[in-house]
Coordinates of C-alpha atoms in Angstrom, one line a residue:
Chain I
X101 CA 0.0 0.0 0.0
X102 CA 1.4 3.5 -1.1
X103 CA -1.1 5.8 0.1
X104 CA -4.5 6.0 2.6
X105 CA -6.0 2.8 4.1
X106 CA -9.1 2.4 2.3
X107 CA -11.0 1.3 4.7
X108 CA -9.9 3.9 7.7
X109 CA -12.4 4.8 10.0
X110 CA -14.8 2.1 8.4
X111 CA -14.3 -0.5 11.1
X112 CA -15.1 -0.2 15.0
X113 CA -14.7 -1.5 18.4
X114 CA -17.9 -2.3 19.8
X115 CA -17.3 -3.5 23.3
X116 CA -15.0 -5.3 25.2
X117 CA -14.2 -7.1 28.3
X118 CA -11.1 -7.9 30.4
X119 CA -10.2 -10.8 33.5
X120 CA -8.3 -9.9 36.4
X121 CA -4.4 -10.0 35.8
X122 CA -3.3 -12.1 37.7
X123 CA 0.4 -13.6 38.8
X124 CA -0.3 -17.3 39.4
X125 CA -4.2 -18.5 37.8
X126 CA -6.6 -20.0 39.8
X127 CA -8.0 -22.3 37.1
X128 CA -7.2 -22.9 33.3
X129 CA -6.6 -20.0 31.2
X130 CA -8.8 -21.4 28.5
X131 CA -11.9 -21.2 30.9
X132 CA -11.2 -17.4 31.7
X133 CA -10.9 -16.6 28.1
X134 CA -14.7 -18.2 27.1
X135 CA -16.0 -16.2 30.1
X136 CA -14.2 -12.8 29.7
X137 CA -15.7 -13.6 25.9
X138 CA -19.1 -14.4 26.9
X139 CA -18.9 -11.0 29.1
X140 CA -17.7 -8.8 25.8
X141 CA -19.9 -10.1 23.4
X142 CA -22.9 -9.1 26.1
X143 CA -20.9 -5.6 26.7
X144 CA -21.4 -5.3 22.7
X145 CA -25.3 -5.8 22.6
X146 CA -24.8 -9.3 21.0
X147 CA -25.7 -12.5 21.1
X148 CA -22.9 -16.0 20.4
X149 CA -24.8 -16.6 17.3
X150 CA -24.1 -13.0 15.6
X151 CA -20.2 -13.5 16.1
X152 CA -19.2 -15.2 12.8
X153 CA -15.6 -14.1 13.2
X154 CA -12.5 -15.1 15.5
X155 CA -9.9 -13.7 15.2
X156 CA -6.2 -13.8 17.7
X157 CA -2.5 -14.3 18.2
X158 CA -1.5 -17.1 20.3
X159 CA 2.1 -17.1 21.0
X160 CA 3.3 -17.9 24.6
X161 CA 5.9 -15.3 24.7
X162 CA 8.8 -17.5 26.8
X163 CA 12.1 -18.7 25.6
X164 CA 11.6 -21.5 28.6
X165 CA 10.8 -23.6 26.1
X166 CA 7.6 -24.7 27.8
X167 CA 5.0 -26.9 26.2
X168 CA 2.0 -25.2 24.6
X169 CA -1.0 -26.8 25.0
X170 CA -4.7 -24.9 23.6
X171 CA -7.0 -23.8 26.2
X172 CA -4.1 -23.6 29.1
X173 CA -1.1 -22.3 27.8
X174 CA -2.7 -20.5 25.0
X175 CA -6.1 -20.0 23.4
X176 CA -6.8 -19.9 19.6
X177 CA -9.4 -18.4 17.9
X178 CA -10.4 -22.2 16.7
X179 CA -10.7 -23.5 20.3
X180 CA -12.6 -20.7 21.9
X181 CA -15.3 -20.9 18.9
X182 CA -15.8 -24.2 19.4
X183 CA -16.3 -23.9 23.3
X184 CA -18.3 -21.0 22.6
X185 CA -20.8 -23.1 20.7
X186 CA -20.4 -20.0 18.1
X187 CA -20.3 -21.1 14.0
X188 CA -18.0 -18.4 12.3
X189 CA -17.0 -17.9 8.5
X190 CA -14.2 -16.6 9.5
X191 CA -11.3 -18.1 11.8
X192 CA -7.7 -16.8 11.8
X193 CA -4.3 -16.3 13.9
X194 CA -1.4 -14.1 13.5
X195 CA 2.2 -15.5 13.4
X196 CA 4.0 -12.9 12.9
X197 CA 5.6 -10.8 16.7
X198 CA 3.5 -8.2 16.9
X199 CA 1.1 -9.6 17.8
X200 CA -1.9 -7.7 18.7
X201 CA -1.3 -5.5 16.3
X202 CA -0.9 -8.0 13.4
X203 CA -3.7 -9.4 14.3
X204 CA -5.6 -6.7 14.9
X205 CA -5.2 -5.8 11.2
X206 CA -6.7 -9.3 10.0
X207 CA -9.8 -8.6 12.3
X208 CA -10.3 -5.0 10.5
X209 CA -9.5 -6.6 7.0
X210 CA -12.1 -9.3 7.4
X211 CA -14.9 -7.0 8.1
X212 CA -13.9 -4.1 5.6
X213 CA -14.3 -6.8 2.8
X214 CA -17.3 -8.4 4.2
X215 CA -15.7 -11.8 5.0
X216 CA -17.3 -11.4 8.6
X217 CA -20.1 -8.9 9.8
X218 CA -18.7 -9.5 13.9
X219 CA -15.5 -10.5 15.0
X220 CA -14.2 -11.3 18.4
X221 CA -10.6 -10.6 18.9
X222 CA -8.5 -11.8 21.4
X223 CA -5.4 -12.1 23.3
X224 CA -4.9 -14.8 26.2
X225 CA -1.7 -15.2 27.8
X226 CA -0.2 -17.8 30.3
X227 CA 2.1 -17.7 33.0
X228 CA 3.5 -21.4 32.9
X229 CA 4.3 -23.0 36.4
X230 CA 8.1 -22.4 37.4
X231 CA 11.1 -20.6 35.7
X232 CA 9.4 -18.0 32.6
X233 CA 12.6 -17.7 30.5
X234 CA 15.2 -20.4 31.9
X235 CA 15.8 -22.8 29.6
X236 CA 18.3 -26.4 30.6
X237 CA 19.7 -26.7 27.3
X238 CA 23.0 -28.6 26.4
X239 CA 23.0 -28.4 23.4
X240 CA 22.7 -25.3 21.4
X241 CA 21.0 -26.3 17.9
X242 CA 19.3 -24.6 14.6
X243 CA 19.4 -20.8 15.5
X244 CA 20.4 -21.1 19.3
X245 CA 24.0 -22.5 18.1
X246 CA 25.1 -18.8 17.0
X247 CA 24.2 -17.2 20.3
X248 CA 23.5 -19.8 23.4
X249 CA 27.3 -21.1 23.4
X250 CA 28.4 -17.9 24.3
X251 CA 25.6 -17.2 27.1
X252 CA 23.6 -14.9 24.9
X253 CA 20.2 -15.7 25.4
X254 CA 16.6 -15.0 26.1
X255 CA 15.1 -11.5 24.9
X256 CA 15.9 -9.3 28.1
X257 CA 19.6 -9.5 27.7
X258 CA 19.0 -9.2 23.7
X259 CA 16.9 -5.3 24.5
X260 CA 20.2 -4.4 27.2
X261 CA 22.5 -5.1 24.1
X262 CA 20.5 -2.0 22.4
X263 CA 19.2 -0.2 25.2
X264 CA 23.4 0.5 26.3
X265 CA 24.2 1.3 23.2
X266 CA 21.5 3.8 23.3
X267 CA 23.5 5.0 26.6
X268 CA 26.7 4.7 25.4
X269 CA 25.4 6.8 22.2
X270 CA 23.3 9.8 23.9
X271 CA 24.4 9.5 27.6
X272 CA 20.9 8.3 28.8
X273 CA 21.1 8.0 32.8
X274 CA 19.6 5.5 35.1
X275 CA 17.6 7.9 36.4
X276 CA 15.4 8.8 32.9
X277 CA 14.7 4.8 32.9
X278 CA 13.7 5.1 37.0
X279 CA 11.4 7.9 35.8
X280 CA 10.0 5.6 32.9
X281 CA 8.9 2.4 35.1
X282 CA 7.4 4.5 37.7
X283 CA 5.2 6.5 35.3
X284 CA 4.2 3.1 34.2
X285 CA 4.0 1.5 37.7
X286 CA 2.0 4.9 38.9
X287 CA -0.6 4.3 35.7
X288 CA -0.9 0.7 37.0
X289 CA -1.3 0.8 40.5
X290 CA -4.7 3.0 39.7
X291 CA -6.1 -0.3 37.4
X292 CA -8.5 -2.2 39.1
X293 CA -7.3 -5.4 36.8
X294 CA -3.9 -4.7 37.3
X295 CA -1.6 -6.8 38.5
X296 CA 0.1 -4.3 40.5
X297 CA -3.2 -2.4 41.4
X298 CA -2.3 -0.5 44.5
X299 CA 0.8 -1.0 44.1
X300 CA 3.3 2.1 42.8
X301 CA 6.8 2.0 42.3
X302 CA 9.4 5.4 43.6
X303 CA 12.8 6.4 42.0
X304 CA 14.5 5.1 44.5
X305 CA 12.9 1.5 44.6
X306 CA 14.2 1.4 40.8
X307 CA 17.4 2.5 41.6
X308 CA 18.2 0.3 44.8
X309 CA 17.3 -2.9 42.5
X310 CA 20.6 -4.9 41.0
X311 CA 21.5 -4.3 37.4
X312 CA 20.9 -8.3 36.9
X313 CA 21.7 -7.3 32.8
X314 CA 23.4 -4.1 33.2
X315 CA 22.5 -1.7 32.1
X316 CA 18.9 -3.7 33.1
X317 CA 17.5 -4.7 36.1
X318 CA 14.4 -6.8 36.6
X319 CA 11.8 -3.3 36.8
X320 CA 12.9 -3.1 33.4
X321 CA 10.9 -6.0 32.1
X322 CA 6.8 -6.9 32.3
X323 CA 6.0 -9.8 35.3
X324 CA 4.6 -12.6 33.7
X325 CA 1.1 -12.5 34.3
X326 CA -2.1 -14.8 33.5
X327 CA -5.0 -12.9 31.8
X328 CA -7.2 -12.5 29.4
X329 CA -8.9 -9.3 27.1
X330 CA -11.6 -9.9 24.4
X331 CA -12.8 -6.8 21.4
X332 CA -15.4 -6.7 19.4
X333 CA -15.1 -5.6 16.2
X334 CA -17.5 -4.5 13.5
X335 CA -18.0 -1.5 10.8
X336 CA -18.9 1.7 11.4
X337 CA -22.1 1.4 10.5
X338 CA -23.2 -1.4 12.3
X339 CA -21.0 -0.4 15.6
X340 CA -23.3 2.8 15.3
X341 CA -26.5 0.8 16.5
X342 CA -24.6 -0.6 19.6
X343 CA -24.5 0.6 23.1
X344 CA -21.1 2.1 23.3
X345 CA -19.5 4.8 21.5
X346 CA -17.6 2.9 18.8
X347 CA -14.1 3.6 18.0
X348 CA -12.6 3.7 14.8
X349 CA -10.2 2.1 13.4
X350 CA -8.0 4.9 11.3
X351 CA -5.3 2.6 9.9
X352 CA -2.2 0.3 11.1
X353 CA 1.0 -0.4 9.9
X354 CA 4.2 -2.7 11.0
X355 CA 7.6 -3.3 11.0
X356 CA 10.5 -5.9 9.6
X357 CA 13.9 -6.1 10.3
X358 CA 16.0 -5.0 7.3
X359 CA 19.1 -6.5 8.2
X360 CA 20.0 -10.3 8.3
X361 CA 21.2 -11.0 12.2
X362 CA 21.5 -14.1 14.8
X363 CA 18.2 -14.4 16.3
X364 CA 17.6 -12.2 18.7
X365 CA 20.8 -10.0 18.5
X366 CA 18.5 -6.6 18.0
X367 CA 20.5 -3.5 17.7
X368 CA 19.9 0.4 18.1
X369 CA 20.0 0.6 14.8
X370 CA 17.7 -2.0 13.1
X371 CA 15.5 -0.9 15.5
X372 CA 15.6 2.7 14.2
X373 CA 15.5 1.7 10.4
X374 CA 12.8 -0.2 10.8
X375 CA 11.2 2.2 12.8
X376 CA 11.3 4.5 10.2
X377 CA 9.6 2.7 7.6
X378 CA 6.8 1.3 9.9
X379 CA 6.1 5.5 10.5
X380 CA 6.3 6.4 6.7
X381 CA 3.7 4.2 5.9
X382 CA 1.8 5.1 9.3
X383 CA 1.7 8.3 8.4
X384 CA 0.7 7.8 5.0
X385 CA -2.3 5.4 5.6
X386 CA -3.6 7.6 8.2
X387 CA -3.4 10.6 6.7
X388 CA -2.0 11.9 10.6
X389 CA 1.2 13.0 12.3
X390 CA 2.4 12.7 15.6
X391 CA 1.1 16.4 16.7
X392 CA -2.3 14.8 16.1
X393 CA -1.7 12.0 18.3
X394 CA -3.5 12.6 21.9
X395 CA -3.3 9.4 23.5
X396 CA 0.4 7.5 22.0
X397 CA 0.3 4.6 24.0
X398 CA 3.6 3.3 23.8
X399 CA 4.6 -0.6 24.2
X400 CA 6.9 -1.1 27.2
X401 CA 7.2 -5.1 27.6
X402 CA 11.1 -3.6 28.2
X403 CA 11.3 -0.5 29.2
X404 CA 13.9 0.8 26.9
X405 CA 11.4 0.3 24.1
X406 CA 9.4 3.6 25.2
X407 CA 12.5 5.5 24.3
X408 CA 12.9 3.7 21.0
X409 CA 9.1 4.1 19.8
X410 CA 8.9 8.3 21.4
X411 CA 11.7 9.2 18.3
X412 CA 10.8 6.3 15.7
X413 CA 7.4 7.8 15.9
X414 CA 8.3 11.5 15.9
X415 CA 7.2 12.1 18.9
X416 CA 10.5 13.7 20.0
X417 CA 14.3 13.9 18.2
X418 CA 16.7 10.8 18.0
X419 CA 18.9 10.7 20.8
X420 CA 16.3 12.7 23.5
X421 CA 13.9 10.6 24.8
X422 CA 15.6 10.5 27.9
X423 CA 16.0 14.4 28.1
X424 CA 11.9 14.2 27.5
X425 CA 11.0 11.8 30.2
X426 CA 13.1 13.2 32.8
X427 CA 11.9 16.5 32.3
X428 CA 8.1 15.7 32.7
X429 CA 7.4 14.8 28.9
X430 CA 5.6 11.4 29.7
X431 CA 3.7 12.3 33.6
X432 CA -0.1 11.8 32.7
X433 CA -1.2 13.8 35.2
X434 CA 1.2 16.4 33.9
X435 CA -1.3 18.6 31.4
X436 CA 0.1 18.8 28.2
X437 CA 2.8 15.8 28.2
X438 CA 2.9 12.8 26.1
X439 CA 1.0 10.3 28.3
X440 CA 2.6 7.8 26.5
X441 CA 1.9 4.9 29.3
X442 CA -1.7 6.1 30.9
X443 CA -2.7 3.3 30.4
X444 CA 0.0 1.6 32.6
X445 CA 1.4 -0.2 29.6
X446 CA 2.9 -4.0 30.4
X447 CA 5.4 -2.8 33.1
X448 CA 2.2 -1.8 35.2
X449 CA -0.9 -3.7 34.5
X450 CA 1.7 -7.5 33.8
X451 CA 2.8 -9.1 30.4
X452 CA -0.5 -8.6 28.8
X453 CA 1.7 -8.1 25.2
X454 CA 0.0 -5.2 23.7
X455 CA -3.4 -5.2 25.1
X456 CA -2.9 -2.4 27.4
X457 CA -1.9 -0.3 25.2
X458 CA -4.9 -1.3 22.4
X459 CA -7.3 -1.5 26.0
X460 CA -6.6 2.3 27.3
X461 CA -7.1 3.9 23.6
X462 CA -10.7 2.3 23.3
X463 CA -11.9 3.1 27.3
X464 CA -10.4 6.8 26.8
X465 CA -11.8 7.3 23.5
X466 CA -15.1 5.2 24.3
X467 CA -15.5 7.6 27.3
X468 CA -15.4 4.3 29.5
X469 CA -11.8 4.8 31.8
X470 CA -14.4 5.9 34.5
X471 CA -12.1 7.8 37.3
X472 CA -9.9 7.5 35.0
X473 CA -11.2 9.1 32.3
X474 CA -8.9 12.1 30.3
X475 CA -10.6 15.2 28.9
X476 CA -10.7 15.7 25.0
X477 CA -9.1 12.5 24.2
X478 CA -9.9 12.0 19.8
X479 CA -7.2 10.4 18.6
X480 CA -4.8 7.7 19.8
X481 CA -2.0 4.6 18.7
X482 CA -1.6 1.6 20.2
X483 CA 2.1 -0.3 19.5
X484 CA 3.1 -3.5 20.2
X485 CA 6.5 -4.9 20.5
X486 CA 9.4 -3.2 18.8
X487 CA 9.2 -0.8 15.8
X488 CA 11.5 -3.5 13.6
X489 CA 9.2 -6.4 14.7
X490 CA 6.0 -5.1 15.8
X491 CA 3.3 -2.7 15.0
X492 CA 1.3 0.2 15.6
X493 CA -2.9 0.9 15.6
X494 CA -4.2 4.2 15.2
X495 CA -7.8 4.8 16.5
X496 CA -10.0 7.6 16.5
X497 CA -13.9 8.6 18.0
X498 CA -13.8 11.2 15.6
X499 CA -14.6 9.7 12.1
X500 CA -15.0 12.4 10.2
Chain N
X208 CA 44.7 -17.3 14.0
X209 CA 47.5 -18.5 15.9
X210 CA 48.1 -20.3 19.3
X211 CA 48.4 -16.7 20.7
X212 CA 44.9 -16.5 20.5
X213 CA 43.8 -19.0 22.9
X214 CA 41.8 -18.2 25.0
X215 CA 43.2 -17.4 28.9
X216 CA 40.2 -18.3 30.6
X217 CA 40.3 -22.1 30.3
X218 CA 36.0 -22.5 30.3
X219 CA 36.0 -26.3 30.2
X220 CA 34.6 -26.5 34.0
X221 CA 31.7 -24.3 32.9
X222 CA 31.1 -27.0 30.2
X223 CA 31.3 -30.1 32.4
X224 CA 28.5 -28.0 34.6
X225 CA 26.4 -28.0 31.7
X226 CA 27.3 -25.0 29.7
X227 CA 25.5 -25.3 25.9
X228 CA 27.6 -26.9 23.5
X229 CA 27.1 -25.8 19.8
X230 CA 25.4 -28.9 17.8
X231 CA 26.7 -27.9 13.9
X232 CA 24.4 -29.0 11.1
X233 CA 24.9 -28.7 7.7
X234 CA 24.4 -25.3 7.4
X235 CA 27.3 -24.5 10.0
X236 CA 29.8 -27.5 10.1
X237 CA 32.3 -25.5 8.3
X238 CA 32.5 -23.1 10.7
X239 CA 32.7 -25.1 14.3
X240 CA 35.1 -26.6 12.2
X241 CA 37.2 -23.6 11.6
X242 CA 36.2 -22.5 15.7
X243 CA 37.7 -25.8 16.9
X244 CA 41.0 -24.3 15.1
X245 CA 40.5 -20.8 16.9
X246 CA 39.8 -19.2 13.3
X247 CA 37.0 -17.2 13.1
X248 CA 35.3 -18.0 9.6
X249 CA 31.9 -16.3 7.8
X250 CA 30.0 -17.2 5.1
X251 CA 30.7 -16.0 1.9
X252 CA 27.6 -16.5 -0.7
X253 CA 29.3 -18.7 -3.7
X254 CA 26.8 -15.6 -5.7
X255 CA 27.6 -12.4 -4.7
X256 CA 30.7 -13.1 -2.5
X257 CA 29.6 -11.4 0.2
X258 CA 30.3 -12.0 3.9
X259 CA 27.4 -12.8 6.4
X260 CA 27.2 -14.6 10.3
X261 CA 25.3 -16.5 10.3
X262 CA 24.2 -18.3 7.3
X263 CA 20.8 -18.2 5.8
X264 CA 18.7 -20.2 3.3
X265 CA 19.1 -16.9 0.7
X266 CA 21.5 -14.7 0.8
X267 CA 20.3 -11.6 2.9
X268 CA 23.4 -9.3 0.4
X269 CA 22.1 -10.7 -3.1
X270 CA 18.9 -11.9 -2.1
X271 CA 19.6 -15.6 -4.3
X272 CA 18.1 -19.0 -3.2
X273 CA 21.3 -21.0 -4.0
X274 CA 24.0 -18.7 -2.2
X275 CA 26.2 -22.1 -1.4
X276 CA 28.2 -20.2 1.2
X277 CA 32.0 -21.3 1.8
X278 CA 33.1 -20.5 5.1
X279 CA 36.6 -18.1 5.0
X280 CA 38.7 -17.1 7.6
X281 CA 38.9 -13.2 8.3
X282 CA 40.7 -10.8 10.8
X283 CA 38.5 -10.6 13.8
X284 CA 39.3 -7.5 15.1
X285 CA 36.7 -4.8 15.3
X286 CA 35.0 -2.6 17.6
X287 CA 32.7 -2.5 20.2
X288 CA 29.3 -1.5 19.6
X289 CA 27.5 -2.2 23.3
X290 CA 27.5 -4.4 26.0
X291 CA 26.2 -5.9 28.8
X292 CA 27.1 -7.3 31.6
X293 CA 25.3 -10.5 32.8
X294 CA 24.6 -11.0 36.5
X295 CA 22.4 -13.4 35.7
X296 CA 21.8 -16.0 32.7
X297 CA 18.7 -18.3 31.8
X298 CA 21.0 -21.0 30.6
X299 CA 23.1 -23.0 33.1
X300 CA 26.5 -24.0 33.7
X301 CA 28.1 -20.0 33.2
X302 CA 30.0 -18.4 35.8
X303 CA 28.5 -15.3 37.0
X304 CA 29.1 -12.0 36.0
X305 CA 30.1 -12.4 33.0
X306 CA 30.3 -9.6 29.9
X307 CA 28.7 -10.1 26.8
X308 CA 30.0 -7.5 23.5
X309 CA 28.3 -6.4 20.6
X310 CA 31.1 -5.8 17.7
X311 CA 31.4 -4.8 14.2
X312 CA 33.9 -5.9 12.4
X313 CA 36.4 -3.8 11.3
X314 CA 36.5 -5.5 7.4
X315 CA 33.1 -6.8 7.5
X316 CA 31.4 -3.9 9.0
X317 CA 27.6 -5.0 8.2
X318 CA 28.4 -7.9 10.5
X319 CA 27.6 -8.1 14.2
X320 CA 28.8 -10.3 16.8
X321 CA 28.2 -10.6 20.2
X322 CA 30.6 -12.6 22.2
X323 CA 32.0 -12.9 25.5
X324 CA 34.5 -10.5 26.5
X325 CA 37.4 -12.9 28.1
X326 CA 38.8 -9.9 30.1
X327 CA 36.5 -10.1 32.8
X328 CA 33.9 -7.6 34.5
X329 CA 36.5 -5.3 35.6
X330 CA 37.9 -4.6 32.5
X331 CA 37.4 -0.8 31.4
X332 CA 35.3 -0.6 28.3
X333 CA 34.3 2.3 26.3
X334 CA 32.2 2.5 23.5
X335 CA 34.6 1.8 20.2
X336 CA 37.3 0.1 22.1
X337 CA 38.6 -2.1 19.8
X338 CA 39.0 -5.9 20.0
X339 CA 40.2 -9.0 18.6
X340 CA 38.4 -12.4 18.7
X341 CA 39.7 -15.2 20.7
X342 CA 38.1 -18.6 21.6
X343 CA 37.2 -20.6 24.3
X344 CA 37.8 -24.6 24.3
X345 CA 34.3 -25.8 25.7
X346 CA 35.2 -29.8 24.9
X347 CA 37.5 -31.3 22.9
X348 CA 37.4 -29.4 19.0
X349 CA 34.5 -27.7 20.3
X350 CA 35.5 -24.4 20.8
X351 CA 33.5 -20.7 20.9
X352 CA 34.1 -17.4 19.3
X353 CA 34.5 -14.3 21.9
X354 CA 36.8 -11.2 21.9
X355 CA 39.5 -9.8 23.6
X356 CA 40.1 -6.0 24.3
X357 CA 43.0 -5.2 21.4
X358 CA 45.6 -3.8 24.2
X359 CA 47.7 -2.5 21.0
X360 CA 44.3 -0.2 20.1

């Protein structure tokens, strides 16, 4: 696609409806995902039998190398159908890594050509019993061989690689990163679902905690969480005949590395250049900027990634993120900053991989963040993983 | 690469406790083969004779299906891009803190490493430093690429 998505502002968000986060489940993850589905398709004004589209990503996001097994540690589109007793036409998962916003765009897609009239979307993630990422390996085969020998493994040490040369390059402080994951912790601690409702985070909390991947330490990643969030989606026309305020769809677009690398091995760079081609074409489907953004929510699952998405978005210059957030840029309840994590982002609601960013752009511009609820919120972008692998979402309540 | 470039940190103990051995398949044979001689060896597409690390099923330079890379030997010395240091490590059998480096080869400068840096945590690093690769014996012709700071930089 060269120019504007043809279909922006013709699909909706209807409803929704979201579990408790939670750090260790009381009961399979596949039951909380047909029941926080049951709740959203109600929230929407519909019945099962309407929903003739399912659409999802199911990745269990781990490098632990744990067993995946549908309905309880993961949930496709296919198996919550069936349990739902629903009979779509339409039945699809994303593969790609960003996730929620890959898939996202299938769910939009299939209802701007007409391949399905209502689609439930959804995104259920796991946290498998013991060790998330620890893996017992001996032998390092296929693509592990170029980079588990040497003890380079798992994606936390992979985003320190680029987040320290991102210090070394612009002289980014601990402090700026202490300032992001408390913004983040702060937005979380005021989420009912959260998994860190009630509980905020200080400067000093962040900076007393060992570097375990220096320049990282553990604040810098999303807890692994179990938890569930269900969409509706529909077009505009028909989401105009619901009960809640629809939200529009304005246009998506996403990112791919450009350079051939062990897996894994992500630098400051290939971030950036993808980054820059995922906002050409942004831009250019939307027909928008980044003045005209109110509500960026930014994807956090490590917080170094909220520096990289603030300048591949052009939300601020390359190289002064970190001059931004530690002057007040991203405080929400600062007026006029970015409030790039309102929305408490992974770092303070749990590793729900892009929904809280997609979740806090429909309640604010649904009108539905209750307490929480920001003044002349119109447009917003949701992103999800990093700008050379993931995505980004822009929505609207302003179709026009 | 010579026998000066062996490595000074003798890392078979880690392996015995488990440390990830490399399991070379056809793609990469040729160059665990050239690492168990402590030369440091990247594919060169048979098409467009272009260098990569590692090796792909097309050639990410000239894009072509059959690149029928060779393995060659090159310099190894380059510069230091990042780092981290690790405290902690999902696999088992390292020896904790150790540093890992992200380099860009001096000749080969589209191509990135990251290896262990065998001076240690305490060694003083600076963005740019430069380096030289050096191996670590894990078993018996089993042996890794990492780096060395270049103390003649």
């Amino acid at each position: 696609m060269t120019g504007r998505f043809l279909a922006r502002n013709k699909v909706a968000i209807a409803g929704f409806a979201h579990s408790q986060i939670v750090r260790r489940p009381e009961r399979p993850l596949g039951a909380t995902a047909v029941e926080t589905a049951r709740h959203a398709i109600a929230d929407a004004g519909l019945t099962v039998d309407q929903i003739d589209g399912f659409v999802s990503a199911a990745l269990l996001p781990t490098t632990g190398g744990h067993d995946v097994q549908d309905g309880v540690s993961t949930v496709t589109s296919a198996w919550l159908a069936q349990r739902l007793g629903a009979d779509p036409a339409y039945v699809v998962g994303f593969q790609g890594v960003g996730q929620i916003t890959g898939s996202l765009s299938l769910a939009v897609n299939a209802i701007a050509s007409g391949a399905a009239d209502y689609v439930l979307f959804h995104r259920a993630l796991h946290n498998p019993p013991g060790k998330y990422n620890d893996n017992p390996m001996v032998e390092a085969r296929g693509a592990h061989q170029w980079i588990a020998p040497q003890g380079f493994f798992g994606a936390m040490p992979a985003v320190a690689m680029a987040y320290n040369e991102y210090c070394l390059r612009y002289g980014a402080t601990r402090e700026a990163m202490a300032t992001t994951v408390v913004e983040a912790r702060k937005n979380g601690s005021r989420i009912p679902w959260s998994a860190w409702r009630g509980r905020p985070l200080t400067v000093e909390d962040y900076l007393a905690q060992p570097q375990v991947f220096e320049p990282m330490c553990r604040l810098d990643a999303d807890m692994p969480v179990e938890g569930v969030a269900v969409f509706i989606l529909t077009s505009a026309e028909r989401a105009r005949d619901l009960p809640n305020k629809p939200v529009y769809v304005s246009g998506f677009a996403s990112g791919y590395p450009q350079e051939h690398r062990a897996t894994l091995h992500w630098t400051l760079d290939d971030m950036m250049a993808g980054g820059e081609a995922l906002s050409r074409r942004l831009w250019a489907a939307t027909g928008l900027g980044p003045s005209e953004i109110d509500l960026p929510q930014l994807y956090d699952g490590f917080s170094p990634f909220i520096y990289i998405w603030l300048e591949a978005l052009g939300f601020c210059q390359i190289g002064e993120a970190h001059d931004l957030i530690l002057s007040g840029g991203i405080d929400s309840d600062r007026p006029g900053s970015l409030p790039v994590l309102s929305g408490g982002g992974a770092i303070g609601n749990g590793r729900m991989h892009g929904v809280p960013q997609m979740l806090e752009n429909y309640l604010q511009l649904s009108g539905r963040a209750g307490d929480r609820q920001r003044p002349g919120v119109t447009t917003g972008l949701a992103c999800h993983s990093t700008p050379h692998y993931g995505g980004v979402v822009v929505y609207t309540n302003d179709p026009a | 690469m010579t026998e000066a470039n062996r490595s000074p940190v003798p890392a078979s103990a880690e392996a015995a406790r488990g440390r990830p051995l490399p399991v070379p398949d056809k793609s990469s044979a040729a160059f665990w083969e050239a690492a168990g001689r402590h030369v440091l060896a990247l594919a060169k597409c048979s098409g467009c004779g272009k260098m990569t690390l590692p090796p792909d099923i097309t050639c990410p330079n000239c894009l072509c299906t059959d690149p029928r890379f060779s393995f060659e030997p090159v310099d190894g010395r380059g510069r230091i891009r990042s780092w981290v240091v690790m405290r902690k490590s999902f696999l088992q059998g390292f020896d904790l803190p150790f540093v890992l480096v992200d380099v860009q080869l001096d000749d080969h400068p589209h191509v990135r490493i990251v290896g262990r840096l065998l001076d240690g945590p305490a060694a003083p690093l600076k963005l740019g430093a430069t380096v030289k690769v050096a191996f670590e014996d894990l078993a018996p012709d089993v042996s890794v690429p990492a780096f060395q700071l270049d103390q003649a930089s």
